[in-house]
PDB file of C-alpha atoms in Angstrom:
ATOM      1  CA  UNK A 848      -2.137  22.598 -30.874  1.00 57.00           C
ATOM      2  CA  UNK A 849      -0.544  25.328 -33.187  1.00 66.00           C
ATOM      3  CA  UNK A 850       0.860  26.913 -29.981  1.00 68.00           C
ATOM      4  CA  UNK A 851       2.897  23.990 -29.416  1.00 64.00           C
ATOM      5  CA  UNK A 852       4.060  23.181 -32.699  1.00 70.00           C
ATOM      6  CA  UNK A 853       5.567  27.028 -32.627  1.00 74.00           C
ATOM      7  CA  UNK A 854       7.320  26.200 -29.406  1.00 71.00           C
ATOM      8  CA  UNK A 855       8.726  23.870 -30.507  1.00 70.00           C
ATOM      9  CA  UNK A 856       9.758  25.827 -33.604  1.00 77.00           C
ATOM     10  CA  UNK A 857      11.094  28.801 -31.041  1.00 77.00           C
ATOM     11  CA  UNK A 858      12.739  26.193 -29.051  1.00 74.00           C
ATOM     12  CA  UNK A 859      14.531  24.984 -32.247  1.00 76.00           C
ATOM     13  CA  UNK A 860      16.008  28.577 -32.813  1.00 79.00           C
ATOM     14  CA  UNK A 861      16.977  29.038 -29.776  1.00 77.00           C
ATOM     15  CA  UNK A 862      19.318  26.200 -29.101  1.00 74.00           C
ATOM     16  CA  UNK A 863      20.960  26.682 -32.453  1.00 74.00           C
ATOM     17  CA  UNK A 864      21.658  30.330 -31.684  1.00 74.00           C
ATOM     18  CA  UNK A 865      23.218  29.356 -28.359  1.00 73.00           C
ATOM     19  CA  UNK A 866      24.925  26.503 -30.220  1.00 69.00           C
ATOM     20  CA  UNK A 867      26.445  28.650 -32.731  1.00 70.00           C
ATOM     21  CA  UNK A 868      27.003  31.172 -30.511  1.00 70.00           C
ATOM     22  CA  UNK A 869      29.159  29.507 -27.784  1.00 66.00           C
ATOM     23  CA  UNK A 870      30.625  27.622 -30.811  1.00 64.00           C
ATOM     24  CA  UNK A 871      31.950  30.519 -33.011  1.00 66.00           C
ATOM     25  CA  UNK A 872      32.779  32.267 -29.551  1.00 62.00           C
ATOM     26  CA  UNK A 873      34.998  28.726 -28.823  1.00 57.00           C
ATOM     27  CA  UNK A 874      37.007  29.015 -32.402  1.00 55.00           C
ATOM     28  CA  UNK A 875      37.090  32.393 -33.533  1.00 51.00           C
ATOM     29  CA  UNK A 876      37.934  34.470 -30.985  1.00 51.00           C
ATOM     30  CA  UNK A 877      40.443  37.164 -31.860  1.00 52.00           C
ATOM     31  CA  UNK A 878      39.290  37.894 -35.368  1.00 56.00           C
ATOM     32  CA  UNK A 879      37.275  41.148 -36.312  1.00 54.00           C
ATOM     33  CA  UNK A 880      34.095  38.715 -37.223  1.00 55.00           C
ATOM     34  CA  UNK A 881      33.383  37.591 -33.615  1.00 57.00           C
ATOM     35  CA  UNK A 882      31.908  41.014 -32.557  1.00 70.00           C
ATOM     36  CA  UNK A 883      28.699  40.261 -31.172  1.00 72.00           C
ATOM     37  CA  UNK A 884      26.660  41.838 -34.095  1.00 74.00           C
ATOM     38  CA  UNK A 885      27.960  39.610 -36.544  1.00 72.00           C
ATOM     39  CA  UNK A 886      27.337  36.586 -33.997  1.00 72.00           C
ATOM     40  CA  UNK A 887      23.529  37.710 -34.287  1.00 77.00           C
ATOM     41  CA  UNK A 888      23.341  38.571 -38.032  1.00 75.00           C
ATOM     42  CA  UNK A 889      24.590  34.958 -38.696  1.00 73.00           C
ATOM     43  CA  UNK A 890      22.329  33.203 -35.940  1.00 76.00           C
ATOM     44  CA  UNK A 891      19.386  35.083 -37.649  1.00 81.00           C
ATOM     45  CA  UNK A 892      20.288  33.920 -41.034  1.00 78.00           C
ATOM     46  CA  UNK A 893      21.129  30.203 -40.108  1.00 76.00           C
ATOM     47  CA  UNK A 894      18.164  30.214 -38.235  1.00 78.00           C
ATOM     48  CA  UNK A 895      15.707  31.719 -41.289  1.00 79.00           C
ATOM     49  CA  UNK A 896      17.744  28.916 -43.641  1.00 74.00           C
ATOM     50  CA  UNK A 897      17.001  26.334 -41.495  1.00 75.00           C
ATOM     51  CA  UNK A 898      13.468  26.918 -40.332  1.00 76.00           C
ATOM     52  CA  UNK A 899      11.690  28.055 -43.317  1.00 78.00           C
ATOM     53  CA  UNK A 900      14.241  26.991 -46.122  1.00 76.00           C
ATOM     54  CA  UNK A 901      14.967  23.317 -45.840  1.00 72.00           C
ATOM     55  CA  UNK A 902      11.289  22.504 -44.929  1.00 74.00           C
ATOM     56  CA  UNK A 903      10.479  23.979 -48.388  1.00 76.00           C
ATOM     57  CA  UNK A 904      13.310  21.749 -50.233  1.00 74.00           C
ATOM     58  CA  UNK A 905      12.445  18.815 -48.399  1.00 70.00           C
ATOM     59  CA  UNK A 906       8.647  19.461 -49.372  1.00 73.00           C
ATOM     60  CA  UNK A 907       9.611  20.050 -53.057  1.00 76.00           C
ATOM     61  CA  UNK A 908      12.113  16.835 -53.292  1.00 71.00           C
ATOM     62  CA  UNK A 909       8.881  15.247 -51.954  1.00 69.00           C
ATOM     63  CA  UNK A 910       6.892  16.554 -55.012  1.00 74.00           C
ATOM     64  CA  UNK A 911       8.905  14.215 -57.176  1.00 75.00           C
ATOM     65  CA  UNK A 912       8.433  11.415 -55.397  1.00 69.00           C
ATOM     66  CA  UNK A 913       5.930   8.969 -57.242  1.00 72.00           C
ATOM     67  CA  UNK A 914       2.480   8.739 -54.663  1.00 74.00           C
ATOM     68  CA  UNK A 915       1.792   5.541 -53.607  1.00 77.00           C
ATOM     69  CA  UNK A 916      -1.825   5.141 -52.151  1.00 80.00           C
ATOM     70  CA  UNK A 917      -3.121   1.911 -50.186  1.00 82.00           C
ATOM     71  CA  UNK A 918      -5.871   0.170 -51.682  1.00 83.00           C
ATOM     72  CA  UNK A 919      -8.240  -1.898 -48.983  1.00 84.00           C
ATOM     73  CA  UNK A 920      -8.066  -5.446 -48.978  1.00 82.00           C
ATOM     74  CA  UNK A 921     -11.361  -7.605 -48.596  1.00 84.00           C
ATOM     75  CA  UNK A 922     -13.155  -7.643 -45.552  1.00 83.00           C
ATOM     76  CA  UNK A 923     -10.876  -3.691 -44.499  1.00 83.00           C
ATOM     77  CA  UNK A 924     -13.365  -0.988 -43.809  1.00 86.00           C
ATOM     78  CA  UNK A 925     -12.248   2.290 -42.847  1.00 85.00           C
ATOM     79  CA  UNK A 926     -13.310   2.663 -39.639  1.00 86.00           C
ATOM     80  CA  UNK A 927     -12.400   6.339 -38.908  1.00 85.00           C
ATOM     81  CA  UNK A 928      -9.930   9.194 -40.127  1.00 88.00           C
ATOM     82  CA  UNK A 929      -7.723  11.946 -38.230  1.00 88.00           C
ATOM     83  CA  UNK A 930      -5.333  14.329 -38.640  1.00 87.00           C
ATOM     84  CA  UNK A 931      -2.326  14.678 -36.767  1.00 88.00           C
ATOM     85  CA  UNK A 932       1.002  16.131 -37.042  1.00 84.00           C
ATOM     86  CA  UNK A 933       4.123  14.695 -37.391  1.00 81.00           C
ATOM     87  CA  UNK A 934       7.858  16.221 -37.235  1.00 72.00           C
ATOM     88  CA  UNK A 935       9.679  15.140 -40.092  1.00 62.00           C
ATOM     89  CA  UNK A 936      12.919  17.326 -40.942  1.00 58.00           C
ATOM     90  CA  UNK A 937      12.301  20.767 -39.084  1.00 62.00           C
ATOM     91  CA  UNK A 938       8.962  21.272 -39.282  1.00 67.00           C
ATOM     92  CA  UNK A 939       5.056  19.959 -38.603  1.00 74.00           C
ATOM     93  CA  UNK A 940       4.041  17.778 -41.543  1.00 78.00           C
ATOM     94  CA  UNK A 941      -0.058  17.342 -41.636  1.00 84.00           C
ATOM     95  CA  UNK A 942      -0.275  13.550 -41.627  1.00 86.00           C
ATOM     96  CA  UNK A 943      -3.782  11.994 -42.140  1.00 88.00           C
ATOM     97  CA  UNK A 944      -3.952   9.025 -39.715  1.00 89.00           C
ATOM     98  CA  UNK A 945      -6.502   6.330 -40.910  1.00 90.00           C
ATOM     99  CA  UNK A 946      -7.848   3.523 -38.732  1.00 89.00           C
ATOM    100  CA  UNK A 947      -8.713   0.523 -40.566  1.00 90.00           C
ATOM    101  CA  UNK A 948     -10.590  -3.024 -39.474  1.00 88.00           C
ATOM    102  CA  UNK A 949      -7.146  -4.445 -39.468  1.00 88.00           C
ATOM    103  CA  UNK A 950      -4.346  -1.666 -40.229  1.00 88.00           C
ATOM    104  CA  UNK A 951      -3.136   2.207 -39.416  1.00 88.00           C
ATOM    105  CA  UNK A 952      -2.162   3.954 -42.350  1.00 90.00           C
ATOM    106  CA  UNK A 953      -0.882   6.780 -42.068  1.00 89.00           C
ATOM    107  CA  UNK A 954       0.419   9.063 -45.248  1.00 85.00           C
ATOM    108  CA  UNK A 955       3.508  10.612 -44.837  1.00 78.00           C
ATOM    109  CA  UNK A 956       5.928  12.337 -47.346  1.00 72.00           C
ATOM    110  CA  UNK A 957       2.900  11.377 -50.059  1.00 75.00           C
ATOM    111  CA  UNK A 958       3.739   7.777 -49.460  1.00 80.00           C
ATOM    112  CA  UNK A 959       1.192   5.227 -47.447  1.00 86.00           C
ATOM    113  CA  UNK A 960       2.888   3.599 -44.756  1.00 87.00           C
ATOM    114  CA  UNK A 961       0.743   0.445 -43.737  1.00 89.00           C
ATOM    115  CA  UNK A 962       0.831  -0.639 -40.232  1.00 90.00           C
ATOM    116  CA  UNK A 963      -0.758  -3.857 -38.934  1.00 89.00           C
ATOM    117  CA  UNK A 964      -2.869  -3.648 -35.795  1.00 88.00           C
ATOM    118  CA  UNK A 965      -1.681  -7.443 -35.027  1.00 87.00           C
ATOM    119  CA  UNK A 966       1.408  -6.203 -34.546  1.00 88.00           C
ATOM    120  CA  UNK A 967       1.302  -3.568 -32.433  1.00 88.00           C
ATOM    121  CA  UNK A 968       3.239  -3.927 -29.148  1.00 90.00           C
ATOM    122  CA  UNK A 969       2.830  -1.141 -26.991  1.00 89.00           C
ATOM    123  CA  UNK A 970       0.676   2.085 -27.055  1.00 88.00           C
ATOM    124  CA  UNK A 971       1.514   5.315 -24.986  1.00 88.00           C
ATOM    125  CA  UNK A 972       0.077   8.887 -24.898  1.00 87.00           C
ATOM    126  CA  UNK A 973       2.092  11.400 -23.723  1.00 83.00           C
ATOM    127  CA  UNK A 974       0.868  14.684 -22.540  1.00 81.00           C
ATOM    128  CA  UNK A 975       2.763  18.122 -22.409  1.00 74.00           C
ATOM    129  CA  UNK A 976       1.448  20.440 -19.479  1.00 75.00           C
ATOM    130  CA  UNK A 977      -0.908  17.765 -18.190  1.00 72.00           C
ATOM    131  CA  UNK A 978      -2.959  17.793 -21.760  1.00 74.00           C
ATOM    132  CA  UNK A 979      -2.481  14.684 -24.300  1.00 72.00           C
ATOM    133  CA  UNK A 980      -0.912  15.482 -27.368  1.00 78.00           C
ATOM    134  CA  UNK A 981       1.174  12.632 -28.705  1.00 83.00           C
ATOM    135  CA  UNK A 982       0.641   9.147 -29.039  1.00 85.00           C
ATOM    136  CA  UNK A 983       3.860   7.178 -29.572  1.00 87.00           C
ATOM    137  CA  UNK A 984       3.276   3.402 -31.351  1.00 87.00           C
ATOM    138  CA  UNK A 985       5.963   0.219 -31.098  1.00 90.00           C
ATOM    139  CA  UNK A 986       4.957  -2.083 -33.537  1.00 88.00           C
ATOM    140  CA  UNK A 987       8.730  -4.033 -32.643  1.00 85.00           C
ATOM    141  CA  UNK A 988      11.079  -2.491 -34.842  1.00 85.00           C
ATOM    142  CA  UNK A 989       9.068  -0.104 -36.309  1.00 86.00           C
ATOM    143  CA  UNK A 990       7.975   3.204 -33.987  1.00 85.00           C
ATOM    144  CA  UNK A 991       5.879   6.013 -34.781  1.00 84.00           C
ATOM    145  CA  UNK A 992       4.645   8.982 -33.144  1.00 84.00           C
ATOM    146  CA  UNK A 993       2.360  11.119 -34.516  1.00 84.00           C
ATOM    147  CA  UNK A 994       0.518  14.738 -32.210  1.00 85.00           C
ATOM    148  CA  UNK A 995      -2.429  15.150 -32.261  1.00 84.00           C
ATOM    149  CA  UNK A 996      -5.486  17.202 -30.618  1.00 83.00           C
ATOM    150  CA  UNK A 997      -7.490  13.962 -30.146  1.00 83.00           C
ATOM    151  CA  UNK A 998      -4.866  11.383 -29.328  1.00 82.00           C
ATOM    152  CA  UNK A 999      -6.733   9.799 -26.342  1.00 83.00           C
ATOM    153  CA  UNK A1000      -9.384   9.063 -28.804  1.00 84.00           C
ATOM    154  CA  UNK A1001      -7.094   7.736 -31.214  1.00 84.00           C
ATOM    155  CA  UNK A1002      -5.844   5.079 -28.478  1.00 84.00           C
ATOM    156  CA  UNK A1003      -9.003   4.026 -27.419  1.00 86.00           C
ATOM    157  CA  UNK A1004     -10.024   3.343 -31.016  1.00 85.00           C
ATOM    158  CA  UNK A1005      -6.925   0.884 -31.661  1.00 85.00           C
ATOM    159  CA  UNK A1006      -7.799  -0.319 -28.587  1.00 85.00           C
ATOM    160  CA  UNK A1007     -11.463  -1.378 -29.528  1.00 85.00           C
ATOM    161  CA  UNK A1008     -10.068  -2.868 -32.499  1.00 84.00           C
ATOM    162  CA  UNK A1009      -7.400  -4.967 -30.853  1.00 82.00           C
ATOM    163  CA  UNK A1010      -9.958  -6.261 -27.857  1.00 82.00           C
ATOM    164  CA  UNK A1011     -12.504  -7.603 -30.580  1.00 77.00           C
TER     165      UNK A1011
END
């Protein structure tokens, strides 16, 4: 699981330093800063900035963000919890996923977002070299897609809980 949340991470880098490369190749090309060094030197910054900087602003303009947690109605058990991933700006965000008698909650940027089982329209797992690792929801408008390890069980949990 970690492997593929740093490809994806590597991936990231990689098409903005070809992006910026080809880019600042395309507008500045007969001034002294297109040498090929500083090309790098700025790919290397933009790319620390944007991998490991705005993940930790977004996280702390999260921080002030009041919490809102989901009580259970009457008659909602919690049926089972799991953690999954989720990309949000840049990076992974740990998102607990929890299955509910009648809704998925799922807690993401310390907010509950409440999503009724009644509603859901389609449910698809997608794998990445041939193992499952994401399991994208339509609930109509609303779409989510969370990774996780254990996404096959995931779907045949919701789908237990829509067949009774």
């Amino acid at each position: 699981m970690k492997s593929r949340i740093y490809l994806m991470i590597a991936i990231q880098i990689v098409i903005v330093g070809i992006a910026f490369f080809f880019f600042n190749r395309l507008t500045i090309f007969k001034e002294i800063e297109a040498s090929l060094t500083y090309q790098i030197v700025y790919i290397i910054i933009f790319s620390i900035v944007f991998v490991f900087l705005v993940p930790k602003i977004a996280k702390l303009l999260m921080l002030i963000n009041k919490r809102k947690t989901y009580q259970l109605e009457d008659g909602e058990s919690l049926l089972n919890e799991y953690k999954t991933y989720d990309f949000s700006t840049t990076y992974p965000e740990q998102i607990p996923l929890k299955i509910t008698n009648q809704n998925l909650i799922v807690t993401l940027h310390r907010q509950d977002k409440v999503y009724p089982i009644s509603a859901l329209k389609s449910m698809k797992v997608s794998s990445f070299f041939g193992k499952p690792y994401s399991l994208n929801l339509n609930f109509g408008k609303k779409k989510l897609t969370i990774i996780a390890e254990n996404a096959l069980d995931i779907e045949r949990k919701v789908r237990q809980i829509i067949n009774q």
